[in-house]
PDB file of C-alpha atoms in Angstrom:
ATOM      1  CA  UNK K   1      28.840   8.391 -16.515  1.00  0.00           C
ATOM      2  CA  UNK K   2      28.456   4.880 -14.440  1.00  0.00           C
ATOM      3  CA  UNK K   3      25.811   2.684 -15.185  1.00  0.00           C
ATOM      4  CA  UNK K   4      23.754   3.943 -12.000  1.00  0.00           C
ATOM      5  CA  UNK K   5      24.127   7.502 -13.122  1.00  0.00           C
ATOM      6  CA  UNK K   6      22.593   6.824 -16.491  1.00  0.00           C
ATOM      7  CA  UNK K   7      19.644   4.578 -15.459  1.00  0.00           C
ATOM      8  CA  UNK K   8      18.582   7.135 -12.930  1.00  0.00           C
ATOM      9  CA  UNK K   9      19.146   9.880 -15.634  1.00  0.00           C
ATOM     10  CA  UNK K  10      16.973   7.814 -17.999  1.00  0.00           C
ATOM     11  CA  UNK K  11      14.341   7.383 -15.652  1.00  0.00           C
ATOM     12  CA  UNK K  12      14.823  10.511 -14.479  1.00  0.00           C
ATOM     13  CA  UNK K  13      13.933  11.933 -18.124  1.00  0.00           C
ATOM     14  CA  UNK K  14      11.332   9.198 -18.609  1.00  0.00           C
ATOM     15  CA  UNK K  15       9.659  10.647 -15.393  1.00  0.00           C
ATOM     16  CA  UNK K  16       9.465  13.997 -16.639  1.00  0.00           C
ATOM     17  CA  UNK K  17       7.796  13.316 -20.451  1.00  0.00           C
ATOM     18  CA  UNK K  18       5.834  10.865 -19.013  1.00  0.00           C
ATOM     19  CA  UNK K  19       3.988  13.580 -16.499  1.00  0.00           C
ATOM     20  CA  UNK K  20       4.138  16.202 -19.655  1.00  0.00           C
ATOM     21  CA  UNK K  21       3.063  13.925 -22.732  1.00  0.00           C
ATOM     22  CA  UNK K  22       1.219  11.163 -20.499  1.00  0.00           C
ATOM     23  CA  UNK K  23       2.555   7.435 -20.634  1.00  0.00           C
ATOM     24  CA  UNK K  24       0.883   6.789 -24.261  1.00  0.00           C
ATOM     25  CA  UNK K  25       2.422   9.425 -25.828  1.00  0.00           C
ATOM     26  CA  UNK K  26       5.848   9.635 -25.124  1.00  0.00           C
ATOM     27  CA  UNK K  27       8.058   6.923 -27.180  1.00  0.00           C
ATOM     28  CA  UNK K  28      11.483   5.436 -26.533  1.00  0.00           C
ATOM     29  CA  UNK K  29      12.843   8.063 -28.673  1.00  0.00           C
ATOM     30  CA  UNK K  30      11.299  10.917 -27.407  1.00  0.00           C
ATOM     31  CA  UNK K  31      13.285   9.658 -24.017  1.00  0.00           C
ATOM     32  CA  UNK K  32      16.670   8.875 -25.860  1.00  0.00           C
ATOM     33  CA  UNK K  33      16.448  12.349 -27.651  1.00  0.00           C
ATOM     34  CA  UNK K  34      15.704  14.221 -24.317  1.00  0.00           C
ATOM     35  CA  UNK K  35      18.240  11.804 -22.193  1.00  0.00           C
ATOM     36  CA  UNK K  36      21.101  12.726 -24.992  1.00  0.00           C
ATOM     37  CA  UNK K  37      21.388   9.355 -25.059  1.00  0.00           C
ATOM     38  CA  UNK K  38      20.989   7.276 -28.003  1.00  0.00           C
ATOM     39  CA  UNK K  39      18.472   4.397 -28.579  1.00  0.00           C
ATOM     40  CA  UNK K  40      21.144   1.929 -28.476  1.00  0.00           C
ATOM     41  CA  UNK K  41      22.230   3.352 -24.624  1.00  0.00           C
ATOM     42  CA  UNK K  42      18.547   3.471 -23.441  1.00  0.00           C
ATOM     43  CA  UNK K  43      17.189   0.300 -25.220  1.00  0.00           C
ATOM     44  CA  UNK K  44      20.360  -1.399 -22.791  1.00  0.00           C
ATOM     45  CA  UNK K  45      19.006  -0.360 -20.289  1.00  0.00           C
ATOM     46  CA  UNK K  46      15.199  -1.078 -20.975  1.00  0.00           C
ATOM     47  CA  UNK K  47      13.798  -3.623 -23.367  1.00  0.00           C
ATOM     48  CA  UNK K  48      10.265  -1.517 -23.526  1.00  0.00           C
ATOM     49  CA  UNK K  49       8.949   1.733 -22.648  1.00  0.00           C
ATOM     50  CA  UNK K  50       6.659  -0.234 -20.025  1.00  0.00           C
ATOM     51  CA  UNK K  51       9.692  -1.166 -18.476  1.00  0.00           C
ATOM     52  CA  UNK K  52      10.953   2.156 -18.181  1.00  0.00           C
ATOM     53  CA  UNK K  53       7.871   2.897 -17.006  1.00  0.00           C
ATOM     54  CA  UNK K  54       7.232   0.456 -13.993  1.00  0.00           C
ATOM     55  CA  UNK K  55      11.308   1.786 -13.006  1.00  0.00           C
ATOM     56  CA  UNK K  56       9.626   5.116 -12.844  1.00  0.00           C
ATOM     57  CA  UNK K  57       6.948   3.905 -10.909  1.00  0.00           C
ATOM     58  CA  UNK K  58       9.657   2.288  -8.538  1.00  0.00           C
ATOM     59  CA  UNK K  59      11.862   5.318  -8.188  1.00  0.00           C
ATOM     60  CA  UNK K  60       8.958   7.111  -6.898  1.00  0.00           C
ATOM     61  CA  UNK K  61       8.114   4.350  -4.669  1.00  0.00           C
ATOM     62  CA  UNK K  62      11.572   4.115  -3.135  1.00  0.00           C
ATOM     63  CA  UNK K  63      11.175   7.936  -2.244  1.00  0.00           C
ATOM     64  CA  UNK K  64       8.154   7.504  -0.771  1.00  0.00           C
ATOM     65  CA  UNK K  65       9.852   4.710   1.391  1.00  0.00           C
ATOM     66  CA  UNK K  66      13.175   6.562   2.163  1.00  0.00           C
ATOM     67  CA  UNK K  67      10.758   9.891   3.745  1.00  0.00           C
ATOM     68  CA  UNK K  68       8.938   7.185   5.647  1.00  0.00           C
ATOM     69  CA  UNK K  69      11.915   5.877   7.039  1.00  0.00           C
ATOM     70  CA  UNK K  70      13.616   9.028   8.094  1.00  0.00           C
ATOM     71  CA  UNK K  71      10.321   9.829   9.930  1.00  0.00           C
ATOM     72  CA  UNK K  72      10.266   6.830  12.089  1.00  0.00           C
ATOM     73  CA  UNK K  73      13.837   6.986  12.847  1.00  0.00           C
ATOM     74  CA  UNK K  74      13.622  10.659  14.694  1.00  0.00           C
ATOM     75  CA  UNK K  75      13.890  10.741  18.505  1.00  0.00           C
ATOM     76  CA  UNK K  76      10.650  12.069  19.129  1.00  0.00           C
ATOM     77  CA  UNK K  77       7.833  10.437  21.630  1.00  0.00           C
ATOM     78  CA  UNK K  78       5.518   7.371  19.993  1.00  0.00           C
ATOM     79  CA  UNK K  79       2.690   9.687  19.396  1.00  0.00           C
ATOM     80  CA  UNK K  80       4.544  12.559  17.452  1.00  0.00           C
ATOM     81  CA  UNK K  81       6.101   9.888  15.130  1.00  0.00           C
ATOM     82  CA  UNK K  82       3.116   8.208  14.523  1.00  0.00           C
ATOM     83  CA  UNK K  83       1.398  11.888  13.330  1.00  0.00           C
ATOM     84  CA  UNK K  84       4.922  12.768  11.797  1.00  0.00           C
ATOM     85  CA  UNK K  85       4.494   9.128   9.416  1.00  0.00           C
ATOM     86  CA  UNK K  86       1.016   9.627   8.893  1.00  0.00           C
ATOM     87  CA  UNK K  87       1.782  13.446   7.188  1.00  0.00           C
ATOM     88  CA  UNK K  88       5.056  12.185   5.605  1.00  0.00           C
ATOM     89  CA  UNK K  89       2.580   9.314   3.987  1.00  0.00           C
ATOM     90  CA  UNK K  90       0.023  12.027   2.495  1.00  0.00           C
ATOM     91  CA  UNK K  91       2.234  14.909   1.879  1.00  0.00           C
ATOM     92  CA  UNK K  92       4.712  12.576  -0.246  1.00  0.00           C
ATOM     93  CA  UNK K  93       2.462  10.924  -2.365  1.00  0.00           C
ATOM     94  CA  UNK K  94       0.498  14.110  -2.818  1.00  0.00           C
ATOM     95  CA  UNK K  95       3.571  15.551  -4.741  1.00  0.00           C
ATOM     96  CA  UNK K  96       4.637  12.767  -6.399  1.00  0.00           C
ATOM     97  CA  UNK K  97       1.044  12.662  -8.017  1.00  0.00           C
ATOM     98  CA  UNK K  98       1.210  16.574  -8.704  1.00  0.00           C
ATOM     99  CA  UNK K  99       5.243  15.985 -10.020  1.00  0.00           C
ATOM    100  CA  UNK K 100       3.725  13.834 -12.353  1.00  0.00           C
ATOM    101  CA  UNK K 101       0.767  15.495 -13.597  1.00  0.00           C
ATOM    102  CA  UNK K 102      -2.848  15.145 -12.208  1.00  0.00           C
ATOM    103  CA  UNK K 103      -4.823  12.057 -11.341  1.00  0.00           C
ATOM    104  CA  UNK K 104      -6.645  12.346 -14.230  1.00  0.00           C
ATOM    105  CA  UNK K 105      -3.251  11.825 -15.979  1.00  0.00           C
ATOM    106  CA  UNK K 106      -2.453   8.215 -17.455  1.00  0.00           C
ATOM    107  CA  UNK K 107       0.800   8.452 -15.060  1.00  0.00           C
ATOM    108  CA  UNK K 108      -0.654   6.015 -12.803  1.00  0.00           C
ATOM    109  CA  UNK K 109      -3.030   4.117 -15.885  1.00  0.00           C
ATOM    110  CA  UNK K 110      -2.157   0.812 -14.917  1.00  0.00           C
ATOM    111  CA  UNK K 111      -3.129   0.614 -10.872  1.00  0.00           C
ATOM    112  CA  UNK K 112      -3.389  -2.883 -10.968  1.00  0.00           C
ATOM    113  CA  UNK K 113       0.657  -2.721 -11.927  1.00  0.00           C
ATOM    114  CA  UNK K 114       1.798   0.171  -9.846  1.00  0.00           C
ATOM    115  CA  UNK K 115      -0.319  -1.930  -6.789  1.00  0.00           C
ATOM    116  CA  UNK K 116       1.491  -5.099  -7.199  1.00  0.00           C
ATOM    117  CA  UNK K 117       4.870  -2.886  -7.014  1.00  0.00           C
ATOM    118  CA  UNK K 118       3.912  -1.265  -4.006  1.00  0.00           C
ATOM    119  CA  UNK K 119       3.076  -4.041  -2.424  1.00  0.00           C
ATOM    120  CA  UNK K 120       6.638  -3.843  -1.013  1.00  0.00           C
ATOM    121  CA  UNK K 121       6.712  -0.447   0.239  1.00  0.00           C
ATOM    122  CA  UNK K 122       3.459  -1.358   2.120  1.00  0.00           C
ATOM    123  CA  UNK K 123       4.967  -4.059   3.688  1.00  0.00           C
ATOM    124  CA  UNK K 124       7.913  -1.779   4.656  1.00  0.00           C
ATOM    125  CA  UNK K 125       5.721   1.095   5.701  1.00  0.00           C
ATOM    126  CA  UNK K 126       3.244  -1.665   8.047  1.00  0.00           C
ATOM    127  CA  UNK K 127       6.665  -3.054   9.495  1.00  0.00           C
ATOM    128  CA  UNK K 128       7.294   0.704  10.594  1.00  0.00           C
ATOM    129  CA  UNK K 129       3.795   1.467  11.755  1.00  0.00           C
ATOM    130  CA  UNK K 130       4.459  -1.622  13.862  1.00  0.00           C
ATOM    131  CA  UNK K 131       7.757  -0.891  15.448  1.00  0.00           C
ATOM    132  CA  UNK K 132       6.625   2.730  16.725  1.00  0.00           C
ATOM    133  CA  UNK K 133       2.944   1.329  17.544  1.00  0.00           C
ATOM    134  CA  UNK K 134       5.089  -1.560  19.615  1.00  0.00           C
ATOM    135  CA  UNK K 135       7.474   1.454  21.238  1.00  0.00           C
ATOM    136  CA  UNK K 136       3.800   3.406  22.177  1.00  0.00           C
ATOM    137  CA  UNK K 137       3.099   0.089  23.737  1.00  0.00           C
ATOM    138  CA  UNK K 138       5.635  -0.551  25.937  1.00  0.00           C
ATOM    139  CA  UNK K 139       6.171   2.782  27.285  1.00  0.00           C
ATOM    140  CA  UNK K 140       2.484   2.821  27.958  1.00  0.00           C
ATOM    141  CA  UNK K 141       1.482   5.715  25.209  1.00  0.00           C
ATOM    142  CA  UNK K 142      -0.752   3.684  23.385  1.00  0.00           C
ATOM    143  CA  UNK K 143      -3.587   1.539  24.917  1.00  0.00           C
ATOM    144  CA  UNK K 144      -3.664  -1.279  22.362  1.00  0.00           C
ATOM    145  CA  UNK K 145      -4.045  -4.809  22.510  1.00  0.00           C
ATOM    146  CA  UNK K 146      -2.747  -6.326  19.061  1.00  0.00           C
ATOM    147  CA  UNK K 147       0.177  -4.075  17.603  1.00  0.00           C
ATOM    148  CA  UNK K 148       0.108  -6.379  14.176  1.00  0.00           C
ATOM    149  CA  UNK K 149      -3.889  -5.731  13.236  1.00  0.00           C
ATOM    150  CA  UNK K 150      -3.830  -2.036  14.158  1.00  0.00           C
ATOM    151  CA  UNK K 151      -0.458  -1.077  12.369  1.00  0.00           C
ATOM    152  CA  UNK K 152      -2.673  -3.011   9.438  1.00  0.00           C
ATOM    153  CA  UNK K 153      -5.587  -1.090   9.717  1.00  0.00           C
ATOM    154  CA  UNK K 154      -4.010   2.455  10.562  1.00  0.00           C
ATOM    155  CA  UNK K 155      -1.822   1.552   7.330  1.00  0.00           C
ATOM    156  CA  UNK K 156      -5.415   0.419   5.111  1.00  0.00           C
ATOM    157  CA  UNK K 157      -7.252   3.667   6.486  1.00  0.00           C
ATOM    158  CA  UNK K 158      -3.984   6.244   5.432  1.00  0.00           C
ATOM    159  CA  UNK K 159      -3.962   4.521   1.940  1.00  0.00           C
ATOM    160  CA  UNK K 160      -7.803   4.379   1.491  1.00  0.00           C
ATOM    161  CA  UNK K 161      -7.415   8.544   2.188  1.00  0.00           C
ATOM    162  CA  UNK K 162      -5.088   9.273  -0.178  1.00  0.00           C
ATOM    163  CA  UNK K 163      -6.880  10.553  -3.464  1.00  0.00           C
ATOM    164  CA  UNK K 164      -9.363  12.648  -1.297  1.00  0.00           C
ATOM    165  CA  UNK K 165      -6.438  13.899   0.473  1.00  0.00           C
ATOM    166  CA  UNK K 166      -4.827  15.229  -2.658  1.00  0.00           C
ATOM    167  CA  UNK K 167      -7.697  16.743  -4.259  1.00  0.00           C
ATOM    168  CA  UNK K 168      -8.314  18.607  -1.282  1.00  0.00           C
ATOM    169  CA  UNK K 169     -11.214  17.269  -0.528  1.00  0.00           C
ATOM    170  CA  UNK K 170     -10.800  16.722   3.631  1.00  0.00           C
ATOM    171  CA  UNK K 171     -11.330  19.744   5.310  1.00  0.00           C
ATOM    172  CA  UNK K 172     -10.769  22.106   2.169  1.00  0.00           C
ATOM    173  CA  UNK K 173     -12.365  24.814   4.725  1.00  0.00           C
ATOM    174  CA  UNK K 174     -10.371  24.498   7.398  1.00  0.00           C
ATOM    175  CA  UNK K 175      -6.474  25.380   8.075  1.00  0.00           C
ATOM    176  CA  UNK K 176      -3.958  22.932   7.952  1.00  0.00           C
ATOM    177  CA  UNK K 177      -3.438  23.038  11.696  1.00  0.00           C
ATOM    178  CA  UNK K 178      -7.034  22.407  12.324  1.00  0.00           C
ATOM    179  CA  UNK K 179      -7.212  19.797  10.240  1.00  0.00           C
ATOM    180  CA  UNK K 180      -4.351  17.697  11.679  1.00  0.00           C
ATOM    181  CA  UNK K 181      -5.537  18.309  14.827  1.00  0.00           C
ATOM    182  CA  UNK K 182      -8.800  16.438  13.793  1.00  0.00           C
ATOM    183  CA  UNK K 183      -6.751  13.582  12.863  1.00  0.00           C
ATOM    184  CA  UNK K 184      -4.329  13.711  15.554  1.00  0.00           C
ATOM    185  CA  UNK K 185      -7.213  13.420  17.873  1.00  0.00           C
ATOM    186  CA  UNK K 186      -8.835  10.730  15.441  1.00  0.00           C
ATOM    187  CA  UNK K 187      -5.363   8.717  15.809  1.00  0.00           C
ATOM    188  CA  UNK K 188      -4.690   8.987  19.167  1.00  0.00           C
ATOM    189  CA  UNK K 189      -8.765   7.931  20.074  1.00  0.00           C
ATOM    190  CA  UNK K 190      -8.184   4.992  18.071  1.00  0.00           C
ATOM    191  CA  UNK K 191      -5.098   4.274  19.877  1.00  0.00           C
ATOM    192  CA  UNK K 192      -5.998   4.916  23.048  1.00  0.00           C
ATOM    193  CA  UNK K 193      -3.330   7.396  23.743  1.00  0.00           C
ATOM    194  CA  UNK K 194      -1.653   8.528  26.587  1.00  0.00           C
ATOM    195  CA  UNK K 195      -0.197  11.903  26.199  1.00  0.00           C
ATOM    196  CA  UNK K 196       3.015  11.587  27.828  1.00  0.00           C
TER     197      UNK K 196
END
């Protein structure tokens, strides 16, 4: 097995006894005994089990990023791939939270940790905000002055909806398609769209 193969494998594993035992109660050798690797293997690949933890935390982070980046790259009009990045956003991080147990669970203990690492995928995710917000623009979809503050602020407003997003809690009565219709027309008010 290459060295890529069996750090993804042990994070891989890690990511799984982490979401069934929680963070504090799975130990190094609980992964090396459910990698079939021994502690020798894993502990040359990570020092600590909060290092294998913050890789896990990554891994998940770098999905979240590749999804985003598929979305933006489809050949669909500004305003559909603003709505497609904006459901891509929730619907990703709502199953990586469910993959790895609840948000109750100590998965995600440490926010001030798993923040600072997703720092760059924000960065990455604004940057693509901006480029299709900037597209909008110039084909005269979007009616926006400043494509920098409002890829910002759309990108502050999907994070800050998250949690109530996974529990459910925005329009738990209604259908999905209502629902994104309220936030299609939500997105494109703020936007000042166009429809093509």
């Amino acid at each position: 097995m290459t060295v890529l193969k069996t750090r993804a494998k042990l994070v891989d594993v890690a990511r799984q006894l982490f979401a069934r035992k929680g963070v504090e109660d799975t130990t190094m050798n609980d992964i090396a005994v459910a990698s079939k690797k021994g502690r020798r293997t894993l502990y040359t690949y990570f020092k600590s089990k909060d290092q294998i933890y913050m890789a896990v935390v990554e891994s998940e982070l770098e999905m979240l990023s590749d999804s985003m980046e598929k979305a933006a790259k489809q050949s669909v009009a500004p305003d559909q791939k603003i709505l497609d990045l904006i459901t891509t956003h929730l619907n990703i991080v709502k199953m990586v939270v469910f993959r790895n147990g609840t948000l109750r669970a100590d998965f995600f203990r440490d926010i001030w940790r798993v923040e600072a690492m997703r720092k760059n995928f924000d960065r990455k995710e604004i940057q693509l905000f901006r480029n299709v917000l900037q597209e909008g623009k110039e084909r005269g979809v979007f009616d926006i002055d400043n494509v920098e503050i409002t890829a910002d602020i759309l990108h502050y407003c999907i994070k800050g909806i998250e949690v109530p997003y996974i529990r459910g809690q925005i329009g738990e009565d209604l259908e999905d398609e209502i629902g994104w219709r309220y936030v299609a027309k939500i997105v494109f008010g703020a936007l000042g769209c166009k429809k093509e």
